[in-house]
Short mmCIF file of C-alpha atoms in Angstrom, two decimals:
data_model
loop_
_atom_site.label_atom_id
_atom_site.label_comp_id
_atom_site.label_asym_id
_atom_site.label_seq_id
_atom_site.Cartn_x
_atom_site.Cartn_y
_atom_site.Cartn_z
CA MET A 1 101.67 92.97 92.28
CA VAL A 2 99.27 94.24 89.60
CA ASP A 3 99.39 97.64 87.87
CA LEU A 4 95.73 98.63 88.13
CA ARG A 5 95.96 101.09 85.28
CA SER A 6 96.58 98.17 83.04
CA TRP A 7 93.08 96.97 84.01
CA MET A 8 91.30 100.33 84.35
CA THR A 9 92.67 103.42 82.08
CA ARG A 10 78.46 112.01 113.22
CA VAL A 11 81.15 113.95 113.34
CA VAL A 12 84.66 112.64 113.22
CA ALA A 13 85.23 110.65 116.40
CA GLY A 14 88.14 108.41 117.30
CA LEU A 15 88.30 105.01 118.90
CA GLY A 16 91.43 105.95 120.80
CA VAL A 17 92.02 108.98 118.56
CA LEU A 18 89.77 112.04 118.74
CA LEU A 19 89.78 114.30 115.71
CA VAL A 20 88.29 117.55 116.94
CA ALA A 21 89.54 119.97 114.30
CA LEU A 22 86.16 120.19 112.61
CA GLY A 23 87.26 123.29 110.78
CA GLY A 24 89.81 121.10 109.03
CA LEU A 25 87.16 118.76 107.65
CA MET A 26 85.97 119.28 104.11
CA ALA A 27 82.99 117.32 102.84
CA THR A 28 82.26 116.90 99.16
CA PRO A 29 78.65 115.70 98.79
CA GLY A 30 77.62 113.65 95.81
CA THR A 31 74.66 111.74 94.50
CA ALA A 32 73.85 108.08 94.91
CA ALA A 33 75.42 105.70 92.40
CA ALA A 34 73.49 104.11 89.56
CA ALA A 35 70.66 101.72 90.41
CA THR A 36 71.86 98.57 92.14
CA THR A 37 70.19 95.19 92.69
CA PHE A 38 69.53 94.58 96.38
CA PHE A 39 68.46 91.72 98.60
CA SER A 40 67.23 92.18 102.16
CA PHE A 41 66.39 90.12 105.23
CA SER A 42 65.55 90.77 108.87
CA ALA A 43 68.34 90.35 111.43
CA GLY A 44 65.78 90.63 114.22
CA VAL A 45 66.07 92.51 117.48
CA PHE A 46 69.47 93.19 119.05
CA GLU A 47 69.76 93.41 122.79
CA PRO A 48 72.25 96.03 124.04
CA GLN A 49 75.81 95.06 122.95
CA GLN A 50 74.58 91.79 121.46
CA VAL A 51 76.68 90.40 118.62
CA LYS A 52 74.87 88.31 116.00
CA HIS A 53 76.23 86.12 113.24
CA VAL A 54 73.79 86.09 110.32
CA TRP A 55 74.14 85.03 106.69
CA TRP A 56 72.55 84.99 103.24
CA ASN A 57 72.10 81.56 101.65
CA ASN A 58 72.62 80.86 97.94
CA ALA A 59 74.99 83.83 97.68
CA ASN A 60 75.79 83.40 93.99
CA SER A 61 76.67 87.00 93.04
CA ASP A 62 80.23 88.05 92.23
CA ALA A 63 80.40 90.16 95.39
CA TYR A 64 78.24 91.81 98.03
CA ALA A 65 78.33 95.00 100.09
CA ALA A 66 76.23 95.21 103.24
CA GLY A 67 74.15 97.98 104.80
CA LEU A 68 71.71 98.16 107.70
CA GLU A 69 68.28 99.71 108.12
CA VAL A 70 67.97 100.42 111.85
CA SER A 71 65.09 101.37 114.16
CA GLY A 72 64.35 101.30 117.87
CA ALA A 73 62.74 98.05 118.99
CA ASP A 74 60.83 99.67 121.88
CA VAL A 75 60.76 103.33 120.83
CA PRO A 76 60.78 103.70 117.02
CA GLY A 77 62.27 107.21 117.20
CA ALA A 78 65.11 106.20 119.54
CA LYS A 79 68.73 106.77 118.53
CA CYS A 80 69.90 103.28 117.53
CA HIS A 81 73.47 102.57 116.47
CA LEU A 82 74.48 99.21 114.93
CA GLU A 83 77.81 98.13 113.47
CA VAL A 84 78.75 95.70 110.68
CA ARG A 85 81.92 94.34 112.27
CA ARG A 86 82.95 91.64 109.79
CA THR A 87 81.85 89.96 106.57
CA TRP A 88 83.10 86.81 104.85
CA TYR A 89 82.20 84.32 102.13
CA GLN A 90 81.67 80.61 102.73
CA ARG A 91 81.11 77.51 100.62
CA ASN A 92 79.99 74.24 102.12
CA ALA A 93 80.60 70.65 101.03
CA SER A 94 77.10 70.67 99.49
CA GLY A 95 78.26 73.44 97.14
CA GLU A 96 76.03 76.09 98.69
CA ARG A 97 77.61 79.53 98.83
CA GLU A 98 76.88 81.90 101.72
CA PHE A 99 77.65 85.51 102.61
CA HIS A 100 78.18 85.97 106.36
CA LEU A 101 77.98 89.06 108.56
CA GLU A 102 78.83 89.78 112.18
CA ILE A 103 76.73 92.65 113.55
CA GLU A 104 76.93 94.35 116.95
CA GLY A 105 73.97 96.03 118.62
CA ASP A 106 73.65 99.43 120.30
CA SER A 107 75.47 99.91 123.61
CA VAL A 108 72.25 100.84 125.48
CA LEU A 109 69.09 100.33 123.41
CA ARG A 110 67.23 97.38 121.94
CA CYS A 111 67.31 97.85 118.16
CA GLN A 112 65.72 96.23 115.13
CA ALA A 113 67.82 95.70 112.00
CA THR A 114 67.16 94.83 108.38
CA VAL A 115 70.22 93.80 106.36
CA TRP A 116 70.51 95.15 102.83
CA LEU A 117 72.93 93.46 100.44
CA ALA A 118 74.03 95.20 97.26
CA LYS A 119 74.86 92.83 94.41
CA LEU A 120 78.18 93.84 92.83
CA THR A 121 79.75 92.82 89.52
CA ARG A 122 83.44 92.01 89.11
CA PHE A 123 85.77 93.59 86.56
CA ARG A 124 88.59 91.06 87.02
CA GLU A 125 89.54 87.94 88.96
CA SER A 126 92.56 86.52 90.75
CA SER A 127 93.29 83.40 92.80
CA THR A 128 94.37 82.96 96.41
CA GLY A 129 96.06 79.63 95.85
CA THR A 130 95.60 77.08 98.63
CA LEU A 131 95.28 78.54 102.13
CA ALA A 132 95.43 76.37 105.23
CA ALA A 133 92.80 77.01 107.89
CA GLY A 134 93.86 80.22 109.64
CA GLN A 135 96.38 81.18 106.94
CA SER A 136 96.45 84.62 105.31
CA ARG A 137 97.99 85.95 102.12
CA SER A 138 98.29 89.53 100.86
CA TRP A 139 98.60 91.24 97.47
CA HIS A 140 98.56 94.79 96.17
CA TRP A 141 97.90 96.74 92.99
CA ASN A 142 100.15 99.53 91.78
CA ASN A 143 98.79 102.79 90.38
CA ALA A 144 95.33 102.41 91.90
CA ASP A 145 92.73 105.15 91.31
CA ALA A 146 92.18 105.82 95.02
CA GLU A 147 90.77 109.32 94.46
CA GLY A 148 88.08 108.25 92.01
CA THR A 149 87.36 104.62 92.89
CA VAL A 150 86.30 102.57 95.91
CA TYR A 151 87.41 98.95 95.60
CA ALA A 152 85.74 95.84 96.98
CA VAL A 153 86.72 92.18 96.80
CA GLY A 154 84.21 89.35 96.54
CA VAL A 155 85.11 85.71 97.01
CA LEU A 156 84.19 82.46 95.26
CA PRO A 157 85.48 79.80 97.67
CA SER A 158 86.35 76.37 96.31
CA GLN A 159 83.99 73.51 97.19
CA PRO A 160 85.48 71.35 99.96
CA ALA A 161 84.93 67.62 100.29
CA SER A 162 83.91 68.22 103.90
CA GLY A 163 83.68 71.12 106.31
CA SER A 164 83.56 74.68 105.01
CA CYS A 165 85.81 76.90 102.93
CA ALA A 166 85.38 80.41 104.36
CA ILE A 167 87.46 83.41 103.25
CA GLU A 168 87.50 86.87 104.82
CA VAL A 169 89.07 89.81 102.96
CA SER A 170 90.42 93.02 104.51
CA THR A 171 91.45 96.06 102.45
CA GLN A 172 93.99 98.85 102.70
CA TYR A 173 94.89 101.94 100.68
CA ARG A 174 98.49 103.17 100.56
CA THR A 175 100.25 106.17 99.02
CA GLN A 176 103.99 106.08 98.40
CA PRO A 177 106.18 109.18 98.95
CA ASP A 178 106.36 109.62 95.16
CA GLY A 179 102.55 109.94 95.02
CA GLU A 180 101.71 106.47 93.71
CA TYR A 181 98.41 105.11 95.03
CA GLU A 182 98.22 101.40 95.86
CA PHE A 183 95.32 99.16 96.84
CA SER A 184 96.14 96.12 98.96
CA TYR A 185 93.95 93.26 100.14
CA ARG A 186 94.45 90.35 102.49
CA ALA A 187 92.57 87.04 102.27
CA THR A 188 92.31 84.89 105.41
CA ASN A 189 90.96 81.35 105.59
CA VAL A 190 88.50 81.53 108.51
CA GLY A 191 86.99 78.14 107.70
CA THR A 192 87.76 74.63 108.90
CA VAL A 193 89.72 73.12 106.00
CA ALA A 194 92.50 74.04 103.59
CA CYS A 195 91.05 75.46 100.38
CA SER A 196 91.51 78.02 97.63
CA ALA A 197 89.29 80.79 96.33
CA THR A 198 88.77 83.04 93.34
CA LEU A 199 88.81 86.72 94.30
CA ARG A 200 86.38 88.88 92.36
CA HIS A 201 87.46 92.50 92.20
CA VAL A 202 84.90 95.31 92.07
CA ALA A 203 85.37 99.02 91.26
CA LEU A 204 82.78 101.60 92.37
CA GLY A 205 82.76 105.32 91.61
CA VAL A 206 83.31 107.79 94.45
CA ASP A 207 80.18 109.79 95.30
CA THR A 208 81.27 111.79 98.34
CA THR A 209 84.47 112.48 100.27
CA VAL A 210 85.73 113.85 103.59
CA ALA A 211 89.18 115.34 104.17
CA VAL A 212 90.69 113.78 107.32
CA PRO A 213 93.25 115.71 109.42
CA GLU A 214 96.53 114.06 110.37
CA VAL A 215 96.17 110.79 112.29
CA PRO A 216 99.15 109.24 114.12
CA ALA A 217 100.50 105.85 113.10
CA GLY A 218 98.29 103.13 114.58
CA GLY A 219 95.45 105.53 115.29
CA PRO A 220 91.84 104.47 114.66
CA TYR A 221 89.16 107.01 113.73
CA ASN A 222 85.54 107.20 112.58
CA ILE A 223 84.22 109.36 109.75
CA GLY A 224 80.61 110.43 109.21
CA VAL A 225 79.46 110.06 105.61
CA PRO A 226 78.13 113.39 104.23
CA GLY A 227 75.56 114.01 101.52
CA VAL A 228 73.74 110.67 101.71
CA PRO A 229 70.60 110.93 99.54
CA ALA A 230 67.30 109.38 100.60
CA GLY A 231 67.00 105.83 99.31
CA THR A 232 70.67 104.98 99.76
CA ARG A 233 70.81 101.41 101.08
CA VAL A 234 74.52 100.61 101.28
CA ILE A 235 77.70 102.64 101.79
CA VAL A 236 81.09 101.29 100.66
CA ALA A 237 84.11 103.04 102.16
CA GLY A 238 87.52 103.67 100.62
CA ALA A 239 90.44 106.04 101.17
CA ALA A 240 92.99 108.19 99.37
CA PRO A 241 95.97 108.60 101.74
CA SER A 242 98.07 111.75 101.47
CA VAL A 243 101.63 112.01 100.20
CA THR A 244 104.28 112.38 102.89
CA ALA A 245 108.04 112.31 102.52
CA ALA A 246 108.36 110.46 105.84
CA GLY A 247 107.16 107.19 104.29
CA PRO A 248 104.08 105.43 102.88
CA CYS A 249 100.75 106.65 104.26
CA GLN A 250 98.54 103.59 104.75
CA VAL A 251 94.87 103.46 105.77
CA SER A 252 92.80 100.34 106.51
CA VAL A 253 89.01 100.23 106.18
CA LEU A 254 87.68 98.56 109.33
CA THR A 255 83.91 98.68 109.66
CA THR A 256 80.67 100.59 109.01
CA PHE A 257 78.13 101.91 111.51
CA TYR A 258 74.48 102.67 110.82
CA GLN A 259 72.49 104.92 113.14
CA ARG A 260 68.92 106.17 113.14
CA GLN A 261 67.16 108.77 115.28
CA GLY A 262 63.61 109.62 114.29
CA THR A 263 63.65 110.03 110.50
CA THR A 264 67.37 110.85 110.31
CA THR A 265 69.84 108.18 109.26
CA GLY A 266 73.58 108.52 109.81
CA VAL A 267 76.34 106.32 108.44
CA TYR A 268 79.91 106.19 109.72
CA ALA A 269 83.00 104.32 108.60
CA GLY A 270 85.79 103.11 110.84
CA TYR A 271 89.40 103.39 109.71
CA ARG A 272 92.91 102.94 111.11
CA ASN A 273 96.26 104.40 110.12
CA THR A 274 98.12 101.11 109.68
CA GLY A 275 101.26 102.69 108.28
CA GLY A 276 104.36 103.79 110.11
CA VAL A 277 103.95 107.57 109.80
CA ALA A 278 101.40 110.19 110.81
CA CYS A 279 99.51 111.47 107.79
CA GLU A 280 96.35 113.00 106.40
CA SER A 281 93.94 111.27 104.05
CA THR A 282 90.65 111.59 102.23
CA ALA A 283 87.82 109.23 103.14
CA THR A 284 85.95 108.20 99.97
CA PHE A 285 82.50 106.66 99.73
CA ALA A 286 80.33 104.94 97.12
CA LEU A 287 76.61 105.43 97.83
CA LEU A 288 74.47 102.60 96.48
CA SER A 289 70.74 102.93 95.89
#
């Protein structure tokens, strides 16, 4: 456990949960964050419901955040909807580092996608220790600034003698009944050999927020990102769970969706209440351009 303060003084639709109380939603628009270095590459055309595994070679930055630029493959103005389902970091026996993405296509349309990667800089590091293939390990920070900061975790995998060291990180935000915010993260070895990794922690300022009505324990939900300025390439999602006397309110960040219809771009983030109690929360977003 780490006390973070010691380091740093569209429409809402459910996947199994439908949040229809639009009058209960409050959006706080912001402006895009300071200029960020980006890389981009074409992910090609996605057939309906096609899932592609793509990656960026020579991924030598501290951390990356991914976004998508989407258009219709057959009708440019069509409403295309693509999802970044997973990301992970990999290092091969040659020493090459890679950033991997799993992307799912629209349910109906053929869509074209360009991947944008924002280069992020760490503010601290930690170590996973050795993880066997398939093994996971979790940590959390106390006194996190969940209201003002979106956190991301990059990975520097160790170099294996053979095979690949690949580490996937998932993130959660939790609020204790006494009001303490916590940030937790889970590293899973999704590669082929036992290995360790250095985790590179990133802090981004919050640019826009959405108040989320109460979601039952276990319930997934999607949140549309408001106030996205033109030129924004990547959205990074976070959360500030509410305080409830019934127990810790815990929210996991699952995925991001990018949609385009004509000249309008929409971005959505997928979440789940992974705690044991129903609770409200605030969805927080860093807008990178």
